[in-house]
Coordinates of C-alpha atoms and ligand atoms in Angstrom, one line a residue:
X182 CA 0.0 0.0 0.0
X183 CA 1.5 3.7 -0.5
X184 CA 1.7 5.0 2.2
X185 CA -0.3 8.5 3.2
X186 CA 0.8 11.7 4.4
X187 CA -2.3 14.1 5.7
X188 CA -0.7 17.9 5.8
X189 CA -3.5 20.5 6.9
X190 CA -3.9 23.2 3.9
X191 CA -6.4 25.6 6.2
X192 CA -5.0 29.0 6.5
X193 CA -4.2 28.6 10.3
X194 CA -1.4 25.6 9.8
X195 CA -0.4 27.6 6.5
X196 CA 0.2 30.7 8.4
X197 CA 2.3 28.4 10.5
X198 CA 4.1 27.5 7.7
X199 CA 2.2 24.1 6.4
X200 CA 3.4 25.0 2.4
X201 CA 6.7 24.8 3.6
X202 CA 6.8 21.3 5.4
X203 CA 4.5 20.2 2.4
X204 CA 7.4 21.1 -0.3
X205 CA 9.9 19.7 1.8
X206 CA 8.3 16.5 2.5
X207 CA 8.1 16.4 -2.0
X208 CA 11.2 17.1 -2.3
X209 CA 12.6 14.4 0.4
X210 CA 10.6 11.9 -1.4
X211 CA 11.5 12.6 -4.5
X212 CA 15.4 12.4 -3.3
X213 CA 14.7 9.0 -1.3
X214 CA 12.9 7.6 -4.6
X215 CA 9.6 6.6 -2.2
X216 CA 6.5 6.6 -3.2
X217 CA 3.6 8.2 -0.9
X218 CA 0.5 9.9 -1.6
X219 CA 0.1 13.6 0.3
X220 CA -3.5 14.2 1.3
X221 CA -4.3 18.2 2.0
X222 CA -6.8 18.2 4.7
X223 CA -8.0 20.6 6.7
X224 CA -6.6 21.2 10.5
X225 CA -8.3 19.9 13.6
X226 CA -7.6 22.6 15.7
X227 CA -4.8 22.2 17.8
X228 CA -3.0 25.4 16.2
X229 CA -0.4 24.7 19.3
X230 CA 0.8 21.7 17.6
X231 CA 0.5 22.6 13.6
X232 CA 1.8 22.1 11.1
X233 CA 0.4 18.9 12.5
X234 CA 1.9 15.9 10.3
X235 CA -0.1 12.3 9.8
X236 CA 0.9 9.3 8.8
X237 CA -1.7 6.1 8.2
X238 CA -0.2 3.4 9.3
X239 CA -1.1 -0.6 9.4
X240 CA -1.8 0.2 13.3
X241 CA -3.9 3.5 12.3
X242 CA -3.2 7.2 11.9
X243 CA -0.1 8.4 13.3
X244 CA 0.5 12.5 14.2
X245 CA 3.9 14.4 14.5
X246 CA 3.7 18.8 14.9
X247 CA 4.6 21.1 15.2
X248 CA 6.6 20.4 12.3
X249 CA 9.2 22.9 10.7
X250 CA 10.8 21.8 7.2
X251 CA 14.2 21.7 9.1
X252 CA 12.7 18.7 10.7
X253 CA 11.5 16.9 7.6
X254 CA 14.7 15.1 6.6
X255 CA 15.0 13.5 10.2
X256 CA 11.5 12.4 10.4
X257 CA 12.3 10.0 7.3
X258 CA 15.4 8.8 9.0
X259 CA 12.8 8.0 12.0
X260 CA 10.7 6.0 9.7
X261 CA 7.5 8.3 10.1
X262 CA 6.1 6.6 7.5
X263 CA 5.6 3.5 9.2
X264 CA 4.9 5.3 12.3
X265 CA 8.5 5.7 14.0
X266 CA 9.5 7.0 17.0
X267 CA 11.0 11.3 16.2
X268 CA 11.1 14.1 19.1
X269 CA 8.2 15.6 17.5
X270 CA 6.1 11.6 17.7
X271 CA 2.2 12.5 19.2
X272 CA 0.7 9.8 18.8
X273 CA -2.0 8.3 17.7
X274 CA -4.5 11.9 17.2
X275 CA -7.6 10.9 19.0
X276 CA -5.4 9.7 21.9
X277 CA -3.3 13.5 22.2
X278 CA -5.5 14.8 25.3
X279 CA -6.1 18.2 23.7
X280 CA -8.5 16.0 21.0
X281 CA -9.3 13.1 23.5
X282 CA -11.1 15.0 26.0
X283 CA -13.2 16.8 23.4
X284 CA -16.9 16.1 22.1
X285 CA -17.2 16.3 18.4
X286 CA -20.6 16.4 17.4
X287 CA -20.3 19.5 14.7
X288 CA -16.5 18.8 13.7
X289 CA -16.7 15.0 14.2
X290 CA -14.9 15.1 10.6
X291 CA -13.0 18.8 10.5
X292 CA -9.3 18.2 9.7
X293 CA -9.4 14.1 9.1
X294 CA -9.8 14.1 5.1
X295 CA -9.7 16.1 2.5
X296 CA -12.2 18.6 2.8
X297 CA -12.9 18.6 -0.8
X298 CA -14.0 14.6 -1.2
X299 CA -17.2 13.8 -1.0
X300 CA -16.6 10.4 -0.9
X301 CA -14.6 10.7 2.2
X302 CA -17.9 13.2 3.7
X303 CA -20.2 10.2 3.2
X304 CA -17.9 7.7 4.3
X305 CA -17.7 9.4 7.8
X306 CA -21.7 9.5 7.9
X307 CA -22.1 12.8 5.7
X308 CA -25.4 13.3 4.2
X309 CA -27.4 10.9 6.1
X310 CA -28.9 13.7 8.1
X311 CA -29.9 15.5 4.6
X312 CA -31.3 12.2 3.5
X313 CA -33.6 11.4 6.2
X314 CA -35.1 15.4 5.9
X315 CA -35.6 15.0 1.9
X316 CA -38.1 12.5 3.4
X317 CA -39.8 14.1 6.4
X318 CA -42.5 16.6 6.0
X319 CA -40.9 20.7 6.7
X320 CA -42.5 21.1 9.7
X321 CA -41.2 17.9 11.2
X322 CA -37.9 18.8 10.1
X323 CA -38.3 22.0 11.7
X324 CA -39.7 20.2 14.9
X325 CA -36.6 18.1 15.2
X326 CA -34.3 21.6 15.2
X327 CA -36.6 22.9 17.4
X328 CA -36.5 19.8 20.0
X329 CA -33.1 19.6 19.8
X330 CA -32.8 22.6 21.8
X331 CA -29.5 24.3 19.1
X332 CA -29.3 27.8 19.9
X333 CA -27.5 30.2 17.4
X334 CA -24.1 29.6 17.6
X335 CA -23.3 33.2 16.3
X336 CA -23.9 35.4 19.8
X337 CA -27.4 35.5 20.0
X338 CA -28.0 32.0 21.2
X339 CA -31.6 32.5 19.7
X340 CA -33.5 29.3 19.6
X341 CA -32.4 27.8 15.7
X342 CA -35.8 26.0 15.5
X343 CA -38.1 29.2 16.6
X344 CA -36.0 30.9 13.7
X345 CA -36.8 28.6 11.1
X346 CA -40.7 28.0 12.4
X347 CA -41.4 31.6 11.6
X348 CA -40.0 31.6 8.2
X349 CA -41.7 28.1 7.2
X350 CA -45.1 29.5 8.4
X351 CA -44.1 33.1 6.8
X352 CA -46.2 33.0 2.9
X353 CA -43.6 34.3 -0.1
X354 CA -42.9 33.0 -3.3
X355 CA -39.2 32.9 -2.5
X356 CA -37.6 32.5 0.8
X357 CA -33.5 32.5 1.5
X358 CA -31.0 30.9 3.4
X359 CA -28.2 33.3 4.3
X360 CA -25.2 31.8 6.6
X361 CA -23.3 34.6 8.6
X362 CA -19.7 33.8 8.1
X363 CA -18.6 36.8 8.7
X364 CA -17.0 35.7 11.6
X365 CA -15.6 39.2 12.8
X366 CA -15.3 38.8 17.0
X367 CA -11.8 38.6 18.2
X368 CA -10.2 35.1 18.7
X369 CA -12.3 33.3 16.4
X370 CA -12.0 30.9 14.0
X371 CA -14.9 28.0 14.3
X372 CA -16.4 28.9 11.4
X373 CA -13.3 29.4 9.3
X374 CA -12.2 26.2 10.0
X375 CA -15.5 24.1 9.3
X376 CA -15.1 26.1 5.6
X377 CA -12.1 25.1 5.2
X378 CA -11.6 22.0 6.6
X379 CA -15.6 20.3 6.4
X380 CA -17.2 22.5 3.8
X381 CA -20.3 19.6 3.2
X382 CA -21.8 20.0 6.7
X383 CA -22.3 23.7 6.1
X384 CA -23.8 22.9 2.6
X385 CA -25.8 20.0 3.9
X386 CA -27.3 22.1 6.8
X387 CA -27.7 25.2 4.7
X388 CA -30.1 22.5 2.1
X389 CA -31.9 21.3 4.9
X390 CA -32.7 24.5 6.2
X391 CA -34.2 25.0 3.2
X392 CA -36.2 22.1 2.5
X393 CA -37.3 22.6 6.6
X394 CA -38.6 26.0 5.7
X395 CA -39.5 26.1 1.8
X396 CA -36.2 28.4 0.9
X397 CA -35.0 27.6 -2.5
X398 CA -31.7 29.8 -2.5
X399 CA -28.7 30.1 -0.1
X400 CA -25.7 32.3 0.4
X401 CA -22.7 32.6 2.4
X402 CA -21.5 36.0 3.6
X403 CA -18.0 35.0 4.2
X404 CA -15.5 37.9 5.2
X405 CA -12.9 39.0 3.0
X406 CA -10.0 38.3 5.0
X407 CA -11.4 34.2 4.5
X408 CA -9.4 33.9 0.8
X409 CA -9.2 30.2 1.7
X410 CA -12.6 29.5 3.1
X411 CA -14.6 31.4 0.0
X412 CA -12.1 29.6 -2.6
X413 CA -13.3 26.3 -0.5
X414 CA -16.6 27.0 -0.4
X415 CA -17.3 27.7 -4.1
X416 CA -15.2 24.6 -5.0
X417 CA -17.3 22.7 -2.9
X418 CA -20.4 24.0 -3.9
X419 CA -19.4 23.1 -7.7
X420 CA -18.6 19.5 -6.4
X421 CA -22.1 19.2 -4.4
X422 CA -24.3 20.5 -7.5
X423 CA -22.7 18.2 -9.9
X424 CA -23.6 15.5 -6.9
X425 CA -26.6 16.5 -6.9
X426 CA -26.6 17.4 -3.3
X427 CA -27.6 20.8 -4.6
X428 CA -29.6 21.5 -8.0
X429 CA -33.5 21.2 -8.8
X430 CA -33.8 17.8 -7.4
X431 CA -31.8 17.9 -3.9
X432 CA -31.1 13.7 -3.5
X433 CA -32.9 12.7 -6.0
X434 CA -36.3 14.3 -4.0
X435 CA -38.8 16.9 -5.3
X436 CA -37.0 20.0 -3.6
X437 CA -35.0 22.1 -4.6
X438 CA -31.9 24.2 -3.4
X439 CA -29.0 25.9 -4.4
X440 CA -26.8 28.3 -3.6
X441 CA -23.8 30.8 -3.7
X442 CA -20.6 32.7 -1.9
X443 CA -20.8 36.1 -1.4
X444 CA -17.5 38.2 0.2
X445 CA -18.2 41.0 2.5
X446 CA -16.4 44.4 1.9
X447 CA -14.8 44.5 5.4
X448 CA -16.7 46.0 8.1
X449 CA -17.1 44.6 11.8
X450 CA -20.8 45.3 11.8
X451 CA -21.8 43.5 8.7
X452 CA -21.7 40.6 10.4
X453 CA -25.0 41.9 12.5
X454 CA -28.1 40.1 10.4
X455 CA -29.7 43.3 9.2
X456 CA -26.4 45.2 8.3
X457 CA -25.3 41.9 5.9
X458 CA -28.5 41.9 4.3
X459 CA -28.2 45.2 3.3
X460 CA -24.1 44.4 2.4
X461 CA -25.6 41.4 0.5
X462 CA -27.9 43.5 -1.7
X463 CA -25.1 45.6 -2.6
X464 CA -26.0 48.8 -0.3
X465 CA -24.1 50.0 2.3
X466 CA -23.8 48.1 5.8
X467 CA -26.0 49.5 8.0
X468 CA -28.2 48.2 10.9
X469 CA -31.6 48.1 9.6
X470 CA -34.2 48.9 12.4
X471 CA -36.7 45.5 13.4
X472 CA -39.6 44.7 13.4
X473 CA -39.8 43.7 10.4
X474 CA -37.8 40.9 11.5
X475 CA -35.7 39.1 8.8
X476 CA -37.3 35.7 9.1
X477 CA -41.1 38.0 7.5
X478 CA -39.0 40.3 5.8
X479 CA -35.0 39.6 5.3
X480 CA -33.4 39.4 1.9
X481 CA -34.3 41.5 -1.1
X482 CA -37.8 41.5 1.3
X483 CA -38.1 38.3 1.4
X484 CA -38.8 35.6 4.2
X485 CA -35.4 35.0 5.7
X486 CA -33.4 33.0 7.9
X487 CA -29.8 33.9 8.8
X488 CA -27.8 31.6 10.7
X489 CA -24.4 31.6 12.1
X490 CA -22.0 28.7 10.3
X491 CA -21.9 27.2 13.3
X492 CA -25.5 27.0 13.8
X493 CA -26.1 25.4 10.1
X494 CA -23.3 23.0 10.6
X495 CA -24.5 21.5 13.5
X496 CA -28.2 20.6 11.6
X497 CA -26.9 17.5 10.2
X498 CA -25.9 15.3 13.1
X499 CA -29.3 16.3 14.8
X500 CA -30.9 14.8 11.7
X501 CA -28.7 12.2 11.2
X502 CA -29.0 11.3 15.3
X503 CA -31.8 12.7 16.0
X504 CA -33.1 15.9 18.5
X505 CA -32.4 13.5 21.7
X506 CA -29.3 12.6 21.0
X507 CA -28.0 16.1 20.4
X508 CA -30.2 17.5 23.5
X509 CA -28.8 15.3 25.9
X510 CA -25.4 16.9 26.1
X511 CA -25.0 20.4 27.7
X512 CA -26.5 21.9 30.6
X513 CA -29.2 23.8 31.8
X514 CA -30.9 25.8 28.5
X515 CA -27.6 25.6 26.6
X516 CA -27.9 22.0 24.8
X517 CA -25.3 20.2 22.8
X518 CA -21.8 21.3 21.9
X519 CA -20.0 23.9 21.4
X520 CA -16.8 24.8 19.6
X521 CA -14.7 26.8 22.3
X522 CA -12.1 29.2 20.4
X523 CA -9.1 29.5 22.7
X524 CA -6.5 32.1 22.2
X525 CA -4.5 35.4 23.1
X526 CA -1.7 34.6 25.6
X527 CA -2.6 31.1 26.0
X528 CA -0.3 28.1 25.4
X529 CA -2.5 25.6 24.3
X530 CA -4.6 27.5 21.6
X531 CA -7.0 26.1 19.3
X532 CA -10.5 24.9 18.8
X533 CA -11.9 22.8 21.8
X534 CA -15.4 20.9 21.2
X535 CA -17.2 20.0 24.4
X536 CA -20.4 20.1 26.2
X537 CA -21.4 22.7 28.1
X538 CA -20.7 23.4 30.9
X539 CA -17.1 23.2 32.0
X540 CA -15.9 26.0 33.8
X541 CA -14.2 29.0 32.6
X542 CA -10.9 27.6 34.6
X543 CA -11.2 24.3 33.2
X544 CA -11.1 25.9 29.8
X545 CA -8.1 28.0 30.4
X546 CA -6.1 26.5 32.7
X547 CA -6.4 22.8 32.3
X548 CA -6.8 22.6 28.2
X549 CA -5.7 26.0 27.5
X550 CA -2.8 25.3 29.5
X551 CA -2.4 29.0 31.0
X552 CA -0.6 31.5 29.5
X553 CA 2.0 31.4 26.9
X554 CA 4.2 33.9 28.2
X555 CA 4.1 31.9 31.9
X556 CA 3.0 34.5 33.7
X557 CA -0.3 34.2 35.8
X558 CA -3.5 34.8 34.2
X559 CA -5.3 38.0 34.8
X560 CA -8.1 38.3 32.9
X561 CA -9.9 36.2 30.2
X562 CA -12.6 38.2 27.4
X563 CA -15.0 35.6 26.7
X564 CA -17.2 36.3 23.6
X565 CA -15.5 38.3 21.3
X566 CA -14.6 42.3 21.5
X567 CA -18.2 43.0 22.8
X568 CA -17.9 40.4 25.6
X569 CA -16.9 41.0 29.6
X570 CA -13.9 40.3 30.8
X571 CA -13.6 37.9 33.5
X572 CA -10.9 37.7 35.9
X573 CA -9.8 34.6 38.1
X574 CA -12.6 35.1 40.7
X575 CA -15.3 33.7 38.0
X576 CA -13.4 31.3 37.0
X577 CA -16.2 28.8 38.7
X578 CA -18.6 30.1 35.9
X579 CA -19.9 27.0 33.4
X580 CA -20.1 28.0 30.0
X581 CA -23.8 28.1 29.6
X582 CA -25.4 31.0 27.9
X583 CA -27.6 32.0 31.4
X584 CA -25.3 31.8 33.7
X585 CA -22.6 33.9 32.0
X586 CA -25.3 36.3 31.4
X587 CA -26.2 36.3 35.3
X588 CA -22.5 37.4 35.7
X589 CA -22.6 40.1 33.4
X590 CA -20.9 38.3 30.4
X591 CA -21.7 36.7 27.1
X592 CA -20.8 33.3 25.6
X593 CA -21.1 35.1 22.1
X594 CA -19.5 33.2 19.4
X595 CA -17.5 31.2 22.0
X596 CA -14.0 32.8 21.6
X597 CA -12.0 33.4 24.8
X598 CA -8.7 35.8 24.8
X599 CA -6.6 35.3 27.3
X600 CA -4.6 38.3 29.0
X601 CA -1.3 37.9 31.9
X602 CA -0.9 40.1 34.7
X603 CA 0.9 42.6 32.0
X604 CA -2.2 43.9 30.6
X605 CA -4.0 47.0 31.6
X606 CA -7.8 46.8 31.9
X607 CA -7.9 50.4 31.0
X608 CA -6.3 50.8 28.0
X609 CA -8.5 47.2 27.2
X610 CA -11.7 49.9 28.3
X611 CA -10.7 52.6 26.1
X612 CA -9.9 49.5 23.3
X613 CA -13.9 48.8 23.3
X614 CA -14.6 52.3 23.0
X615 CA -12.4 53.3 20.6
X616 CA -13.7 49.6 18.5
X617 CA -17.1 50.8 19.0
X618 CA -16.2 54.2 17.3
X619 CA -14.3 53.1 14.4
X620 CA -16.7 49.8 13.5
X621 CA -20.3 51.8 14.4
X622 CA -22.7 52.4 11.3
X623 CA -23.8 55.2 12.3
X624 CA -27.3 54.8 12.6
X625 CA -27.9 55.8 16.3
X626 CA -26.4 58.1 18.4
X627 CA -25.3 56.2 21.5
X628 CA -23.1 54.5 19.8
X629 CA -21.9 57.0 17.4
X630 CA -21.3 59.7 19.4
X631 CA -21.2 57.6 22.7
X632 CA -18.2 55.9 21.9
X633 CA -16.2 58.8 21.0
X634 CA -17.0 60.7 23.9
X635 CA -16.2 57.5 26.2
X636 CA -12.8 57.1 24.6
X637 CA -12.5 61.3 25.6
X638 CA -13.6 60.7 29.1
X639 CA -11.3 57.1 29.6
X640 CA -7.9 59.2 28.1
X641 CA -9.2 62.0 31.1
X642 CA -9.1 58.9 33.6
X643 CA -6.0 57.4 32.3
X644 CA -4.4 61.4 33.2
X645 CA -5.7 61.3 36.3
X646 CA -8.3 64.3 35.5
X647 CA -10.8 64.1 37.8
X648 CA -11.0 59.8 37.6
X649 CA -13.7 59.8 39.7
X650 CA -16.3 62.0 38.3
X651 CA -15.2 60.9 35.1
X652 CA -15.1 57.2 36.2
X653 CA -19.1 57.9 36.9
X654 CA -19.6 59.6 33.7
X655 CA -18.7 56.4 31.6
X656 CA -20.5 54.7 33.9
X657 CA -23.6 56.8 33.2
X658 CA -22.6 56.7 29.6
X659 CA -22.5 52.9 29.2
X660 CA -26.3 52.8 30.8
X661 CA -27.4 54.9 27.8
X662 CA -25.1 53.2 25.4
X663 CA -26.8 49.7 26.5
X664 CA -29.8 50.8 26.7
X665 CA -30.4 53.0 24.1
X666 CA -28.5 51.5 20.9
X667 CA -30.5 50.3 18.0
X668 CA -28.4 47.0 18.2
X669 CA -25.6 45.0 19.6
X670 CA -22.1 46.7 18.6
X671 CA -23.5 49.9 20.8
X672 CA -25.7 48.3 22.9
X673 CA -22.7 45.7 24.4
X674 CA -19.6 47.9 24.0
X675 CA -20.4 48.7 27.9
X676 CA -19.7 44.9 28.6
X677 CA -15.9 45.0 28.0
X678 CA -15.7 48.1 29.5
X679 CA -17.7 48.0 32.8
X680 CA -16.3 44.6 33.8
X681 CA -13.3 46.4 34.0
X682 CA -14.3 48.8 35.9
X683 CA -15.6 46.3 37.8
X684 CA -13.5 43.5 37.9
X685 CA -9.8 45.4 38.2
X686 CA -10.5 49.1 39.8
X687 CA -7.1 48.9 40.5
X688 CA -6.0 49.7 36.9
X689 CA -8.6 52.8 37.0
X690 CA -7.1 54.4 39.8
X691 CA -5.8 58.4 38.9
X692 CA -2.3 57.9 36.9
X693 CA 0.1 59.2 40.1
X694 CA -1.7 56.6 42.1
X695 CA -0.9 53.9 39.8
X696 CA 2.4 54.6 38.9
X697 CA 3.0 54.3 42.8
X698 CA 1.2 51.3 43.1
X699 CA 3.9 49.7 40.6
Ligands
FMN706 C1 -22.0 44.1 15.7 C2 -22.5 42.6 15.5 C3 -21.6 41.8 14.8 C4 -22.1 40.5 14.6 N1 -21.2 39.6 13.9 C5 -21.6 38.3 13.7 C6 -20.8 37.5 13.0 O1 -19.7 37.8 12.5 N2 -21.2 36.2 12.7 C7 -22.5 35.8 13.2 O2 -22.8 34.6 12.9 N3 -23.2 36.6 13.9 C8 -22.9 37.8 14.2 N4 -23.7 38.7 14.8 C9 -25.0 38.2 15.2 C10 -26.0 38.3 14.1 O3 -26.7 39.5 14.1 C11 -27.2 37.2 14.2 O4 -27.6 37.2 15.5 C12 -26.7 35.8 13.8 O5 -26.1 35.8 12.5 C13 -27.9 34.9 13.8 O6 -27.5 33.6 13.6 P1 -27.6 32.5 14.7 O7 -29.0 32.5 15.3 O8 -27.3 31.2 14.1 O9 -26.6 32.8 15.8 C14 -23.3 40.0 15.1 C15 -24.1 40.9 15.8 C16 -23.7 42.2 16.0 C17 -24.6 43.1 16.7
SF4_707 S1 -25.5 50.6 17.8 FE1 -23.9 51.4 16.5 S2 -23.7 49.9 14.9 FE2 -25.7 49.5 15.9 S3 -27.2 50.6 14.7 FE3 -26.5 52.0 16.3 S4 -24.8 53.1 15.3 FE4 -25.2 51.3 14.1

């Protein structure tokens, strides 16, 4: 048998220099006169150990990282293709404890195969879910999503089933599918990877979203700064339609769906559903005001439902397993899995699929590993650059969608920075302001003119101007900001910032007073 060599070709393991080891490894065969086969898959997550090498061996698959090419000429001496012993040796993958102590529900295939086979999809189970909803009645479909208990996986956590009810029982001649990859909140990279390295599920869940609701037309808003995931995408879309996955007969079945990529121009807030409708129909991004909601009146008008990547990719296992299986993991209202983004100053950094319900600590210290830079942890954003910032005193906090919201914080799209004792919680405040500023449409005045003034009033506390009147001013500002913007980029700018405030007074104290306290 020749043997096989699986090198991830995602953009996180070839921005860790992936191309590299991948020419190396050619050229070292080519010298030694063997014979392999090198499969480009897609990575599994742990960026800490990529470019993660495979090998499949008699005795199973065999994993080496991180690799450099300087290594590559030693890992033949070591036999690596059969498996040998090199400094670099991890394993078998399932058994490295980063992967073993996950859940993989929605990446149960992400980084094994090449993400651009559809033979090597259906061979790990792809499609079946699609399969058994070409046969169900909409409504039954929508029932199973509903039962399930999936929440959107894009920040909202807004029931997936409720979503897609509303638009099946919504009248229109044409209804949409639009995924949100747009993926913009710090530390994130779920859905990236899914595009690039399992591109089916998001097209099977996508077509059974439709068939659930009577949508005939999809497309993916995939940010700019995703070359890889949108040349991905289309190349798997072409593959599916001449499958017929996609097409006027979806399976072989009376429905039909199809659909396309669209790339977003670049702006934070096009990622919020209103705003990337209005990108998507080529006007400028700004936050439309609801009602009407998108799922009565969305796309070009039309009945809509916009789903995080996330969201859509999970569909598939709930109908391939069913709504029980998927609704027995999790806790409390937060059911299922959920891809946890680790990074910032963390040492083990990657994507981490798991139930919830571990704890905040669990996530950082035991998988994450702590900090990179050794020092001890001080303060951990959890949700992206609209989420709270937690320090070590709520590190007892499961990840659950209520209780992080009973502590002032957000799950959001799940991604978690990680900050030593070095950083300074108020230059991180005047960070979300000045965000908030740059990325705001412009549509409402708490958060256009809000966030300028709070950067003004934090650079006044940071000189030691009055911090305490002005300490109560952004206080007073961030009630008006949260409770008077017309959406989420104004409305949960406050979160960064008063956990803060909150959480690490210390850093806020007048600038004399904290140069002494150093
Ligand atoms: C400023 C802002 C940015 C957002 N960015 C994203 C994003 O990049 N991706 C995403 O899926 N949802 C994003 N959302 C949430 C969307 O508005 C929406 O809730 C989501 O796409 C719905 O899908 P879901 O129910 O599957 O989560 C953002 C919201 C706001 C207010
Ligand atoms: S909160 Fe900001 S981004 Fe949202 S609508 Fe208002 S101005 Fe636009």
């Amino acid at each position: 048998m020749i043997p096989r060599i699986y090198i991830p070709a995602d953009s996180g393991a070839l921005a860790l220099g992936a191309e590299k080891v991948a020419r190396a490894i050619e050229k070292e065969l080519k010298e030694r006169g063997v014979e392999a086969k090198i499969v480009r898959n897609g990575s599994r997550g742990a960026y800490f150990l990529e470019p993660m090498v495979e090998v499949a061996t008699d005795k199973g698959r065999v994993a080496y990282g991180p690799i450099k090419p300087s290594d590559v000429k030693s890992l033949f001496d070591s036999g690596f293709l059969t498996g040998g012993h090199h400094k670099r040796w991890l394993g078998a993958p399932d058994k490295i404890p980063f992967f073993a102590k996950q859940t993989r529900l929605t990446f149960a295939r992400c980084g094994i195969n090449d993400p651009l086979s559809l033979d090597a999809y259906k061979s790990l189970g792809g499609l079946r879910g699609l399969q058994n909803a070409v046969a169900m009645a909409p409504a039954d479909v929508v029932k199973q999503v509903t039962e399930s208990g999936l929440r959107g996986r894009g920040g909202a956590g807004f029931p997936t089933g409720i979503k897609w009810k509303t638009v099946l029982d919504t009248a229109g001649a044409q209804k949409y599918i639009v995924c949100n990859a747009d993926e913009g909140d710090s530390a994130t990279f779920a859905d990236r990877m899914i595009m690039e390295g399992d591109p089916f599920v998001l097209i099977e869940g996508m077509a059974i979203a439709g068939i659930a609701t009577g949508a005939t037309k999809g497309f993916v808003y995939v940010r700019s700064e995703y070359p890889h995931a949108v040349a991905t995408m289309n190349k798997a879309v072409a593959i599916a339609r001449k499958a017929g996955v996609l097409g006027l007969n979806v399976l072989s079945s009376p429905n039909a769906f199809d659909m396309e990529i669209r790339v977003g121009a670049g702006a934070y807030v096009c990622g919020e559903e209103t705003s990337l409708l209005n990108s998507l129909e080529g006007k400028r991004g700004v936050v439309r005001a609801k009602p009407p909601l998108p799922a009565i009146q969305g796309l070009f008008g039309k009945p809509t439902v916009i789903n995080n990547v996330i969201s859509l990719a999970s569909v598939p296992i709930i109908m391939d397993k069913g709504a029980a299986y998927y609704k027995d993991f999790g806790m409390g209202r937060s059911r299922g899995t959920i891809p946890i983004q680790i990074a910032g100053n963390v040492k083990h950094g990657g994507l981490f699929e798991t139930a919830f319900g571990l704890t905040l600590g669990e996530i950082v210290d035991d998988i994450g590993g702590g900090t990179a830079s050794g020092r001890p942890v001080k303060a951990v954003q959890v949700g992206g650059p609209l989420g709270a910032y937690f320090p070590r005193s709520l590190f007892d906090t499961p990840f659950d969608y209520e209780e992080f919201a009973k502590r002032d914080g957000l799950i959001g799209h799940a991604g978690i920075t990680v900050f030593d004792d070095t950083a300074d919680m108020l230059k991180q405040a005047r960070f979300a302001m000045e965000f908030c500023a740059i990325e705001s449409c412009g549509k409402c005045t708490p958060c256009r003119i809000g966030s300028t003034r709070g950067v003004e009033v934090l650079d006044k506390v940071a000189a030691g101007i009055e911090a305490e009147k002005n300490l109560a001013l952004v206080t007073d500002l961030c009630n008006t900001m949260k409770f008077g913007s017309l959406c989420a980029l104004g409305g949960f700018t406050p979160y960064p910032v008063m956990s803060s405030i909150t959480h690490f007074p210390e850093d806020f104290k007048p600038a004399p007073a904290r140069v002494a306290a150093e």
